[in-house]
Coordinates of C-alpha atoms and ligand atoms in Angstrom, one line a residue:
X1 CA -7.0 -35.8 31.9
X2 CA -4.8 -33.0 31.0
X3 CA -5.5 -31.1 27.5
X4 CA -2.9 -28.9 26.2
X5 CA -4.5 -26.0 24.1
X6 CA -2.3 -24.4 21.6
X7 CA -2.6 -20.6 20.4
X8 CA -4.3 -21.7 17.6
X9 CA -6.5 -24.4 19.3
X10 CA -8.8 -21.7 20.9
X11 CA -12.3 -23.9 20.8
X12 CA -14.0 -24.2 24.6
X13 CA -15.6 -27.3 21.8
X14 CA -12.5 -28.8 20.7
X15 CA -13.0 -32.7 20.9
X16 CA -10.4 -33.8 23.6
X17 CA -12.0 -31.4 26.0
X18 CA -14.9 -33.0 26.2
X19 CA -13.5 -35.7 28.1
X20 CA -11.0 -33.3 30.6
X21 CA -10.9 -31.7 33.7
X22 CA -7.9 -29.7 33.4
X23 CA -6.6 -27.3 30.8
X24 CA -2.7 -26.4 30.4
X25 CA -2.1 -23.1 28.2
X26 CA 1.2 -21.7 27.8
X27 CA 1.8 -18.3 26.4
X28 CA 5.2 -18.1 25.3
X29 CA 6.9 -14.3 24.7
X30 CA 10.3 -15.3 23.8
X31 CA 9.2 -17.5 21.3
X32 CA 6.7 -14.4 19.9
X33 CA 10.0 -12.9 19.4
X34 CA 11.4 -15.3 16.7
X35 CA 10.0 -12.9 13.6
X36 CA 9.3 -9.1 14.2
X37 CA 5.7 -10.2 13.9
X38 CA 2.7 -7.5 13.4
X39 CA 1.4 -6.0 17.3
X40 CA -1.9 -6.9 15.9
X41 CA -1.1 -10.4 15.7
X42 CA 0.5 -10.5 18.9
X43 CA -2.4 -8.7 20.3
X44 CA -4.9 -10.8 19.1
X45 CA -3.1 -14.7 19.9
X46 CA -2.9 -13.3 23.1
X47 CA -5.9 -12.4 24.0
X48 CA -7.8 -14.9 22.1
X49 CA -6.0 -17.0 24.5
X50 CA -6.5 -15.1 28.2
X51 CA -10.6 -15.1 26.7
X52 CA -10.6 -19.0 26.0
X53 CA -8.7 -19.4 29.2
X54 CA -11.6 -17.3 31.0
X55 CA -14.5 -19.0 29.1
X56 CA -13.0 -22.4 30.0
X57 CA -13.0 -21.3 33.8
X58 CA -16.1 -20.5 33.2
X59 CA -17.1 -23.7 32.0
X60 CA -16.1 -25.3 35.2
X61 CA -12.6 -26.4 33.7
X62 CA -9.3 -25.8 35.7
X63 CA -7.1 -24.2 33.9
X64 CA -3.4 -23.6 34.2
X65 CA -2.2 -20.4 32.2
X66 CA 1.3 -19.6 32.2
X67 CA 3.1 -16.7 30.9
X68 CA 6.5 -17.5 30.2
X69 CA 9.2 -17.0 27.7
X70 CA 9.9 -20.7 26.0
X71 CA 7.3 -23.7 25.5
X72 CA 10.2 -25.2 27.3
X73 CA 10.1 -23.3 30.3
X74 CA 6.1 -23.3 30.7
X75 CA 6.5 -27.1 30.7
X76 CA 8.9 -26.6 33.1
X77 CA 7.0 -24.9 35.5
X78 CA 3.9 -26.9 35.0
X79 CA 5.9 -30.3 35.7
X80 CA 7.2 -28.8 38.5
X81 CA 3.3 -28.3 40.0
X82 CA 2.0 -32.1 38.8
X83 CA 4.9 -34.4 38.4
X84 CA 4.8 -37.0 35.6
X85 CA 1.1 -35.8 34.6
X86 CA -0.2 -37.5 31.4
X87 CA -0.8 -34.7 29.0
X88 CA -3.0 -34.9 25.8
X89 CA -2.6 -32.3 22.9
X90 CA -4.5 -32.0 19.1
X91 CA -2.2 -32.0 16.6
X92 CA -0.6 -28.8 15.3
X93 CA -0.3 -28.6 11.4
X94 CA 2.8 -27.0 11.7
X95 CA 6.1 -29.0 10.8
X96 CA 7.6 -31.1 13.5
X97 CA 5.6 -29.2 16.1
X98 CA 4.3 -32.6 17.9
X99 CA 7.5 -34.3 17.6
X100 CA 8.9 -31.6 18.9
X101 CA 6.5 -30.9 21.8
X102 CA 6.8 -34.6 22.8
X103 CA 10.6 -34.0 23.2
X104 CA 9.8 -31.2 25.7
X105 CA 7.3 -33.4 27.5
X106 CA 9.5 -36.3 27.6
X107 CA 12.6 -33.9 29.1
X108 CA 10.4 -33.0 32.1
X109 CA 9.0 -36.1 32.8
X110 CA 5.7 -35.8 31.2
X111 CA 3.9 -37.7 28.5
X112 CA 2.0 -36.4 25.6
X113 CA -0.5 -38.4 23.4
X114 CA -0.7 -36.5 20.3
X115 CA -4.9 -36.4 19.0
X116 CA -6.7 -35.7 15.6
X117 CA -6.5 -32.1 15.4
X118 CA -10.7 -31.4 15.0
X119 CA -10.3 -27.7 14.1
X120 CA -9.8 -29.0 10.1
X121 CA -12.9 -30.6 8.5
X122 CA -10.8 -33.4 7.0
X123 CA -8.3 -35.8 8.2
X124 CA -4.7 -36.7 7.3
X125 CA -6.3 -40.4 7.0
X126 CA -8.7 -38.9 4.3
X127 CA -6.2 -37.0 2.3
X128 CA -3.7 -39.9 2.3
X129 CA -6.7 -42.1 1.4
X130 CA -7.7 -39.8 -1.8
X131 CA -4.4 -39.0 -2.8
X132 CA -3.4 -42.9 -2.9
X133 CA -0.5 -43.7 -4.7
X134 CA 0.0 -40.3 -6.2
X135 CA 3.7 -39.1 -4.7
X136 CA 4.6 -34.9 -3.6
X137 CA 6.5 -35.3 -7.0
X138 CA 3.6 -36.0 -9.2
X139 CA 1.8 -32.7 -7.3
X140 CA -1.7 -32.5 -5.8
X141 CA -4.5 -30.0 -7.8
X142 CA -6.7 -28.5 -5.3
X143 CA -10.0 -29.1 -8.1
X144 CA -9.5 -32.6 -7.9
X145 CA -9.5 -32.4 -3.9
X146 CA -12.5 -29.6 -3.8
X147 CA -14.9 -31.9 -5.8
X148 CA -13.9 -35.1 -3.6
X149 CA -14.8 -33.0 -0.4
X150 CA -18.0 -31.6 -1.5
X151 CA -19.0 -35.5 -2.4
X152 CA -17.8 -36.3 1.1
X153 CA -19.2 -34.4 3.1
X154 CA -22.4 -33.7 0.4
X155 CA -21.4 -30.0 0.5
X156 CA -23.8 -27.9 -2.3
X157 CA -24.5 -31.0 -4.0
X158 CA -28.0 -32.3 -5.8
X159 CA -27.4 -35.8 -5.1
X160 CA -24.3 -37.2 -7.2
X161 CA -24.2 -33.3 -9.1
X162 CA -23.1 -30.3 -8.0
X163 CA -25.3 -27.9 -7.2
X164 CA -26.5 -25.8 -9.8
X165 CA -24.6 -28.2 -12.4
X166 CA -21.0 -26.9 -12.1
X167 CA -18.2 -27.6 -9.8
X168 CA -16.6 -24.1 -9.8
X169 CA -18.2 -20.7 -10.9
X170 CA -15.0 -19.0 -10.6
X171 CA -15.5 -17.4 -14.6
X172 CA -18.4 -15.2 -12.3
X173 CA -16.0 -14.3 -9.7
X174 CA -14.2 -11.3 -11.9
X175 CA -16.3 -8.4 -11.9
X176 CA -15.4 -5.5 -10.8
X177 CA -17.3 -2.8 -9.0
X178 CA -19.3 -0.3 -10.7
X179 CA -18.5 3.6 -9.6
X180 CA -19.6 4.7 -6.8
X181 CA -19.7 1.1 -5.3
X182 CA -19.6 1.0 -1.8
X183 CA -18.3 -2.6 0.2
X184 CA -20.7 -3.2 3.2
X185 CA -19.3 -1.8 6.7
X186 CA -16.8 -4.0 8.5
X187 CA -17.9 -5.6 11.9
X188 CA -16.4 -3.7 14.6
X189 CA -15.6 -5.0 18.2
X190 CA -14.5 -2.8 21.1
X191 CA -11.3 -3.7 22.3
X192 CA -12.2 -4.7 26.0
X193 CA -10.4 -4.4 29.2
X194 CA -8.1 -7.6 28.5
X195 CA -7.1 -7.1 25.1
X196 CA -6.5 -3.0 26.1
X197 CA -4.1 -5.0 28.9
X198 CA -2.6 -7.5 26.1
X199 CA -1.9 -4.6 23.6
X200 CA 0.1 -2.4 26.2
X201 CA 2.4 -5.5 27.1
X202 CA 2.7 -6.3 23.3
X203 CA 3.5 -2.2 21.9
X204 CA 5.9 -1.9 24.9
X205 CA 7.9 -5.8 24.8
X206 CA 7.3 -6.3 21.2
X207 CA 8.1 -2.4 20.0
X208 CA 10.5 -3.0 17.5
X209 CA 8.1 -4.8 15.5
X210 CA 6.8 -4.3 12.2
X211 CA 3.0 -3.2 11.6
X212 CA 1.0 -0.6 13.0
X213 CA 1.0 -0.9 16.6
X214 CA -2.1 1.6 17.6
X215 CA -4.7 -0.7 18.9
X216 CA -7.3 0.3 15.8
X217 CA -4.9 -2.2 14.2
X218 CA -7.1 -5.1 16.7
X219 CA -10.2 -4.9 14.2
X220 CA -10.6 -8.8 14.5
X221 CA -12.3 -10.8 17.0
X222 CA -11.3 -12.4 19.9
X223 CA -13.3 -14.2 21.6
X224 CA -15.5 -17.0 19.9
X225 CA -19.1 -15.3 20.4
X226 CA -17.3 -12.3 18.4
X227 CA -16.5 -14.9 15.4
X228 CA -19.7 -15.8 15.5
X229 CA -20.7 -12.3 15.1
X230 CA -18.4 -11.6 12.4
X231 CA -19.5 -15.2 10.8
X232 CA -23.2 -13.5 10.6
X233 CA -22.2 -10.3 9.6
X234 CA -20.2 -12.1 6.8
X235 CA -23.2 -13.9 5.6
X236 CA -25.8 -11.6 5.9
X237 CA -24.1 -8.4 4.8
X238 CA -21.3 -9.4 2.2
X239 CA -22.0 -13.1 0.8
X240 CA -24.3 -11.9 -1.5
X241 CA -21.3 -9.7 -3.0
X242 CA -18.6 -11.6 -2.3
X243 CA -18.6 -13.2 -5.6
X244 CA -19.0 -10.8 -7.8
X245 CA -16.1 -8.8 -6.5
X246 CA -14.1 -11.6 -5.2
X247 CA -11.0 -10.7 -7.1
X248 CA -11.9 -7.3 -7.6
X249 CA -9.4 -4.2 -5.8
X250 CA -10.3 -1.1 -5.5
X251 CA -8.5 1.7 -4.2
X252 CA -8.3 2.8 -0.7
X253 CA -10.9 -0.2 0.1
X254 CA -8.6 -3.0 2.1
X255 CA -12.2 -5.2 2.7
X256 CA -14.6 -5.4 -0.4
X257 CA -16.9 -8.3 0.5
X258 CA -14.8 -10.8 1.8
X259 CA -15.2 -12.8 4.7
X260 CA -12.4 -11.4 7.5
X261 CA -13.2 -15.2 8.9
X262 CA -9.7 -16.2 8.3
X263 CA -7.8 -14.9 11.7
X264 CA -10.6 -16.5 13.3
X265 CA -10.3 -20.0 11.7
X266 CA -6.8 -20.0 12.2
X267 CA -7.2 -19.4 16.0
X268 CA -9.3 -22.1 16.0
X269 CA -12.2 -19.4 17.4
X270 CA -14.4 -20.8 14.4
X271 CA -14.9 -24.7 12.6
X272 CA -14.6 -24.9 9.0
X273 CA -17.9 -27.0 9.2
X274 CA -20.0 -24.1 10.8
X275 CA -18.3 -21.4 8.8
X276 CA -19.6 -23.3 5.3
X277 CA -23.3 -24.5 7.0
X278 CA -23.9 -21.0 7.3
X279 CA -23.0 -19.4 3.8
X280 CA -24.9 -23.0 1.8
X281 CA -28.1 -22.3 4.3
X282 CA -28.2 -18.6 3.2
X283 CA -28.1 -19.8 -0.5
X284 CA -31.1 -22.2 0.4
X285 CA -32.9 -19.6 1.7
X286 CA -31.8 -17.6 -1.6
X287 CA -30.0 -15.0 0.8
X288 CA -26.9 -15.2 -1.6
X289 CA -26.8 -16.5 -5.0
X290 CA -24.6 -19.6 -5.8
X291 CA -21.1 -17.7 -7.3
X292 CA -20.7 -16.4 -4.0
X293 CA -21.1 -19.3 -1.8
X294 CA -19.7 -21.9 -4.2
X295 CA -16.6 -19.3 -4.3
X296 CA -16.7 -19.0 -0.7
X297 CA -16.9 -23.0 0.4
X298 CA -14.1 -23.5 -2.1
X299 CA -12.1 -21.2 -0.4
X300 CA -12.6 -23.0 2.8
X301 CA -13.0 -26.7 2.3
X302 CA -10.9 -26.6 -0.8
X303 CA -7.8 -24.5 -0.5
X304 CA -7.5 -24.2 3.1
X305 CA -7.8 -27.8 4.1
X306 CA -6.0 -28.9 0.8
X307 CA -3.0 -26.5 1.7
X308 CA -3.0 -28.0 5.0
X309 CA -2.2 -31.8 4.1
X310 CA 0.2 -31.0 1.4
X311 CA 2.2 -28.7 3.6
X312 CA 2.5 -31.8 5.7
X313 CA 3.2 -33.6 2.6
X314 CA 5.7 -32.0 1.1
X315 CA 7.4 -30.9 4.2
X316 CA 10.1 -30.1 5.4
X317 CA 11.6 -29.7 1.4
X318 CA 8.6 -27.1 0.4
X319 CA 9.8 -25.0 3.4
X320 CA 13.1 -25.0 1.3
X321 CA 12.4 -24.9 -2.5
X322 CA 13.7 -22.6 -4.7
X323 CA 13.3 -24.3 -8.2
X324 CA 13.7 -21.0 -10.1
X325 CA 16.8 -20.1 -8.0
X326 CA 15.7 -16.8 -7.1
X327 CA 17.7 -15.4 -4.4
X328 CA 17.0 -11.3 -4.2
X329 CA 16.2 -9.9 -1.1
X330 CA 12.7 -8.4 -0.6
X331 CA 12.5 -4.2 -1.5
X332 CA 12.2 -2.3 1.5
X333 CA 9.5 -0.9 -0.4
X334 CA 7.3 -4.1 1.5
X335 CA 8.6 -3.0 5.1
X336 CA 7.9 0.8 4.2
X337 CA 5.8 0.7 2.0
X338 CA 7.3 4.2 -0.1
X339 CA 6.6 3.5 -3.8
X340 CA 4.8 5.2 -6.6
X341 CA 2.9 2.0 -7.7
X342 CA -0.7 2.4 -6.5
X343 CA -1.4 -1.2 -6.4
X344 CA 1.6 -2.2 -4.2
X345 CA 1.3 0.7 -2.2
X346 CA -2.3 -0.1 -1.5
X347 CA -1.6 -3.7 -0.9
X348 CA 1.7 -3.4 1.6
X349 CA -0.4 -0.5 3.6
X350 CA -3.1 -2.9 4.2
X351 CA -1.0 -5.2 5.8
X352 CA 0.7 -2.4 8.2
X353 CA -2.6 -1.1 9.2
X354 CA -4.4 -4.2 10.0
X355 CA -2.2 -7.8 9.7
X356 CA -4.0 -8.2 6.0
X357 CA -4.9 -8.0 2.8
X358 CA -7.3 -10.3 0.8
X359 CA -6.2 -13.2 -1.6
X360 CA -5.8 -11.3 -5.0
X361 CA -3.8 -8.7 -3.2
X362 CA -1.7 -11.3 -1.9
X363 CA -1.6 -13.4 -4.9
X364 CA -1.2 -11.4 -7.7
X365 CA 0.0 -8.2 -6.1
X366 CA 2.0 -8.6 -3.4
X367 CA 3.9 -12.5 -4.3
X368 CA 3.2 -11.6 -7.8
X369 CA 5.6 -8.5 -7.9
X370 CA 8.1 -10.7 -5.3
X371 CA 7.9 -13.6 -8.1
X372 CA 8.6 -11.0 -11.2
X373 CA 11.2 -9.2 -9.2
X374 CA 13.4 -12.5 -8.3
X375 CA 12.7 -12.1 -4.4
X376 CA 13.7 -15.5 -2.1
X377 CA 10.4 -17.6 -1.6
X378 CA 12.0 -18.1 2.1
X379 CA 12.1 -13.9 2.5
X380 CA 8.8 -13.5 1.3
X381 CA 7.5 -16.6 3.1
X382 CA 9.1 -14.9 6.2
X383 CA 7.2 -11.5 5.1
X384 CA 3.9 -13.0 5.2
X385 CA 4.5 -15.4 8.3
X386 CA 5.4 -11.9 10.3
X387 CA 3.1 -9.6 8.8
X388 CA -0.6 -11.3 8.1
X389 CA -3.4 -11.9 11.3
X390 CA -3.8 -15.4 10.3
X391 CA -0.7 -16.4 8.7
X392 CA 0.8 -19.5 10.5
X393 CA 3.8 -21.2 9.1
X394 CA 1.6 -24.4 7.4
X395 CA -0.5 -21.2 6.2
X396 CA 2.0 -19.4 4.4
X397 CA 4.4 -21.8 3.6
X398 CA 2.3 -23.7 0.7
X399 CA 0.6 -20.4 -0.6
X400 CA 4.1 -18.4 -0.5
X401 CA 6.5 -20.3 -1.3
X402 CA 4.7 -22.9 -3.3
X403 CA 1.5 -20.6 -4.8
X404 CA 3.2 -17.2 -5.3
X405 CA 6.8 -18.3 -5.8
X406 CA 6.2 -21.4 -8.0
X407 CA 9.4 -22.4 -5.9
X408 CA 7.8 -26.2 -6.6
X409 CA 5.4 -27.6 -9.0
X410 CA 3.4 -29.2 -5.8
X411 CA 0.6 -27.0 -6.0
X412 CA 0.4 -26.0 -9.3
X413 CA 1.6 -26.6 -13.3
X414 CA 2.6 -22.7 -13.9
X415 CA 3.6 -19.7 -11.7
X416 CA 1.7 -16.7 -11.1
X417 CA 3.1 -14.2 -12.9
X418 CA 1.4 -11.5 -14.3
X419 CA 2.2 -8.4 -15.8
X420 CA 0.3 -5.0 -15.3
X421 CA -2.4 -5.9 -17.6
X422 CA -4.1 -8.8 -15.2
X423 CA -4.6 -5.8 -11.8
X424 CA -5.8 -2.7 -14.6
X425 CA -8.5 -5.5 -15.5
X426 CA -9.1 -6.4 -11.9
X427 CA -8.6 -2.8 -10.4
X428 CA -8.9 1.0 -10.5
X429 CA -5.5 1.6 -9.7
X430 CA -4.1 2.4 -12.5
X431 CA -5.6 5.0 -14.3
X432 CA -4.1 7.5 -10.7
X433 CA -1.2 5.5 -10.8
X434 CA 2.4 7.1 -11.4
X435 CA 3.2 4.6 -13.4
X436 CA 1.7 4.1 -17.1
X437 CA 0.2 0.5 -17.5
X438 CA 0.1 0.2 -21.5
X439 CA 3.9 0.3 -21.5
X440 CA 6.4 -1.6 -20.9
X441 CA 9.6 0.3 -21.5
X442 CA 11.1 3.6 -20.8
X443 CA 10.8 5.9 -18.3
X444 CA 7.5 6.1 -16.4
X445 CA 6.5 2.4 -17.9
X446 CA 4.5 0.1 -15.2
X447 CA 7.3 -2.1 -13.4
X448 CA 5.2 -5.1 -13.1
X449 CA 5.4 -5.2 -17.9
X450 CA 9.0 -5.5 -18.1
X451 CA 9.7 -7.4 -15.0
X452 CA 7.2 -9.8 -16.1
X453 CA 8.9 -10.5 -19.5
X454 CA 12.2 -10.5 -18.4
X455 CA 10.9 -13.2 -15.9
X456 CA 10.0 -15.0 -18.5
X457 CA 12.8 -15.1 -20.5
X458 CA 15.0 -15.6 -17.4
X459 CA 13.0 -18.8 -16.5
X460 CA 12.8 -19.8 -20.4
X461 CA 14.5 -23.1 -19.8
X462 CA 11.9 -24.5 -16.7
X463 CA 8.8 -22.7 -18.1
X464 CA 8.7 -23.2 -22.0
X465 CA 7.9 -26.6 -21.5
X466 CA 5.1 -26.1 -19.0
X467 CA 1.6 -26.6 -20.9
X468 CA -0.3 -24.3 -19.7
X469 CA 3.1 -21.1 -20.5
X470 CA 2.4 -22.0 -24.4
X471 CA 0.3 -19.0 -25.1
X472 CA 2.6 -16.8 -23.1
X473 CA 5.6 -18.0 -24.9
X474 CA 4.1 -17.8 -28.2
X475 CA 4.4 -13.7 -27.3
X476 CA 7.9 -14.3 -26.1
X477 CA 8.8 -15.4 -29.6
X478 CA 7.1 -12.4 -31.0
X479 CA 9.4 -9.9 -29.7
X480 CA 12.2 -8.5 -31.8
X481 CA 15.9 -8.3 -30.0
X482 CA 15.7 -4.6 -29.6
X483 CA 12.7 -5.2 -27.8
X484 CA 14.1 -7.8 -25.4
X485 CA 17.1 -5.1 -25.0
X486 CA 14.4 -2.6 -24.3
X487 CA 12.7 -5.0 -21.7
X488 CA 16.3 -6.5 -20.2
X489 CA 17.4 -2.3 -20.0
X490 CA 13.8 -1.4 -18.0
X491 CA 13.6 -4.5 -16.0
X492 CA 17.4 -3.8 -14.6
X493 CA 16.4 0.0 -13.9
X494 CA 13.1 -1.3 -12.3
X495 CA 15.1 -3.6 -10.1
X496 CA 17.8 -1.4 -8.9
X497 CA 15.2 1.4 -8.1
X498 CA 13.2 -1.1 -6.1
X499 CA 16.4 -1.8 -4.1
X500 CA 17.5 1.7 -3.3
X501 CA 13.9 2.8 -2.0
X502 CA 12.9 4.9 -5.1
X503 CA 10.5 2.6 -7.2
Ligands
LIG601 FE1 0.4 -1.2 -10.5 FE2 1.4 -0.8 -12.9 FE3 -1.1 -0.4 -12.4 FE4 0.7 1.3 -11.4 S1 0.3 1.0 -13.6 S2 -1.1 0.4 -10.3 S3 2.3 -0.1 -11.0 S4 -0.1 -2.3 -12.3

């Protein structure tokens, strides 16, 4: 039997293998061409790839590897080698992948029997089965799916009870570092011969790319035994912080405590399943204390596998909404990251140095400012899809466009939107910043105050009504007309300065 391992399939465990003798991988460079995506990204699919291909060799499987331009012409070549061969692939989460695969198959004579994809802890099956009834226009909340999973699969529970007595300890996720507060190191693997090899090919086909394309930019690992590493480091070295300072940002610090698992659970390098056995054992050994590791399982076996199924859900429309009808193109400020606000500054530059930034940089910086501003949910969506490690399209698509952009109610009841106040509470950045956070108009007023208001006067008509916007419109109706002409006059300035470059 024939498995067919995709880029982001990369387990030597992965289920179907078990029962194969021959592996088919195709590494496609055309299609790596559809979005300028980050070197570092190309870097690392690619060789996370050529390693599982070696590892598999290793393990006795034969493996075909071809390099090629389309998943068309790969399939091509390999039909060409065995005629008519029977080929079995795990399902990719991304939409219309499998149908579309199949097609390609079919064209060259081929079939493909399309398997449970094992790198997610949960099923379709399950998530159809707890969802019942409920339609993608009633919307899914991720709570509701976290505390079903950790009952199914008896994750940090004390019999029918959560452990410790609460479902979510997210009110002890806030804090924000004292002074002097420094994150634990990062883990570091030498780039080796291979991926020195991959990174050449990618800086010199791909070099019109966006992103840092010096090979420091490859901090992330590549092979599983490395995401194993990184899975200890994580665990031993910056679980027991990772709560506290969850949300926290701090300046010129693009790591804090969190994880860096995420590349290598998208590649498939690393199973959800191991990834939260590791960080609930430490808290039974009383290695990390329970705000961390609750914060950290909900981030895996809550959001990540819940953005998974309603992605495929709410699909293809959610790739599509726009329910604010905001059409502006991203600021260049997000490809070049020239601005004088410290907190998007910091946040874009993470991303061009390394392919990320953690979740409150990305939620309530980076989509945050695109949300306030009026930027497309597809150009963002696009933005992150390009530019993150381990952003895939059923990745970003549900946290982008439906998350940051509010561009449907799927996810969630209100948007996002914050104005400065929310990142001087969770940051450092503003007391260096140009910008001054405790106003909202006139010259030298943070952008993020009057964008935020006019945002939500703009959207008046399909917010007011939302339950959870009450307290936030109850200050809308506080302001006097000159201030909302104050606000309307800043938030067009902010705007247009954003566009030409000089925010
Ligand atoms: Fe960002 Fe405004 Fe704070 Fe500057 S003052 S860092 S622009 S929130």
């Amino acid at each position: 039997m024939t498995v067919w391992l995709l880029g982001d399939q990369l387990s030597p465990d992965a289920a179907p293998l078990a029962t194969a003798d021959h592996v088919l991988m195709i590494e496609a460079h055309g299609f790596a061409e559809r979005l300028p995506y980050h070197p570092a990204k190309l870097t690392l699919l690619f060789s996370a790839m050529r390693h599982c291909r070696d590892e598999l060799r290793g393990r006795g499987y034969e493996v075909t590897y071809v390099e090629t331009e389309t998943f068309g012409e790969g399939l091509s070549e390999y039909f060409e080698a065995a005629p008519d061969d029977a080929l079995v692939l795990m399902d990719p989460p991304s939409h219309g992948a499998a149908a579309r695969f199949t097609e390609l198959v079919e064209e060259r004579g081929g079939t493909l029997t399309v398997v449970e994809n094992d790198r997610f802890l949960t099923t379709p099956d399950l998530f159809d089965e707890w969802a019942g009834d409920r339609s993608v226009d009633e919307g899914f909340r991720q709570e509701q799916w976290y505390r079903f999973v950790r009952r199914e699969f008896d994750i940090l529970m004390n019999g029918d009870e959560p452990e410790g007595g609460a479902w979510n300890y997210d009110d002890q996720n806030r804090e924000t570092p004292p002074d002097g507060w420094s994150p634990p190191p990062t883990p570091t693997f030498d780039p080796d011969a291979l991926t020195r090899e991959v990174h050449e090919f990618v800086t010199e086909r791909y070099a019109d790319h966006w992103g840092n394309p010096s090979l420091e930019a490859v901090v992330w690992p590549v092979t599983r035994s490395e995401a194993l590493s990184a899975l200890d480091h994580f665990v031993s070295a910056r679980l027991p912080e990772f709560g506290d300072y969850q949300d926290a940002l701090v300046e010129g610090e693009w790591a804090l405590s969190h994880s860096l698992l995420s590349s290598s659970l998208n590649l498939g390098l690393l199973h959800p399943q191991e990834v939260v056995d590791s960080a609930v054992e430490a808290y039974h050994r009383e290695e990390a204390p329970l705000n961390s590791v609750e914060g950290f399982v909900r981030q895996v076996v809550g959001w990540r596998e819940f953005m998974r199924h309603v992605y495929r859900r709410a699909m293809p429309a959610m790739g599509e909404a726009n329910q604010l009808e905001q059409e502006r193109e991203l600021p260049p400020l997000y490809w070049d990251g020239e601005t004088d606000m410290t907190c998007l500054s910091e946040a874009v530059s993470h991303v061009h140095d390394r392919g990320y930034a953690h979740h409150i940089e990305r939620l309530m910086v980076l989509s945050n400012f695109a949300l306030v501003y009026g930027a497309a949910p597809q150009a963002l969506n696009r933005w992150f899809h390009l530019g993150f490690v381990d952003a895939y399209h059923w990745v970003t698509t549900p946290n982008v466009v439906g998350m940051g952009s509010f561009a449907t109610d799927v996810l969630s009841s209100k948007p996002y939107a914050s104005s400065g106040n929310y990142i001087n509470e969770m940051s450092d950045f503003c007391a260096g910043c140009e910008y001054t956070v405790s106003r909202t108009t006139g010259e030298g007023a943070c952008p993020f105050n009057a964008l935020y208001w006019d945002f939500l006067k703009e959207n008046e008509e399909r917010l007011r009504g939302t339950g959870r916007m009450g307290l936030m419109y109850s200050h809308v109706d506080n302001k006097s007309d000159e201030e909302w002409e104050a606000i309307r006059e800043r938030a067009e300035t902010v705007r247009e300065r954003a566009r030409a470059g000089e925010l």
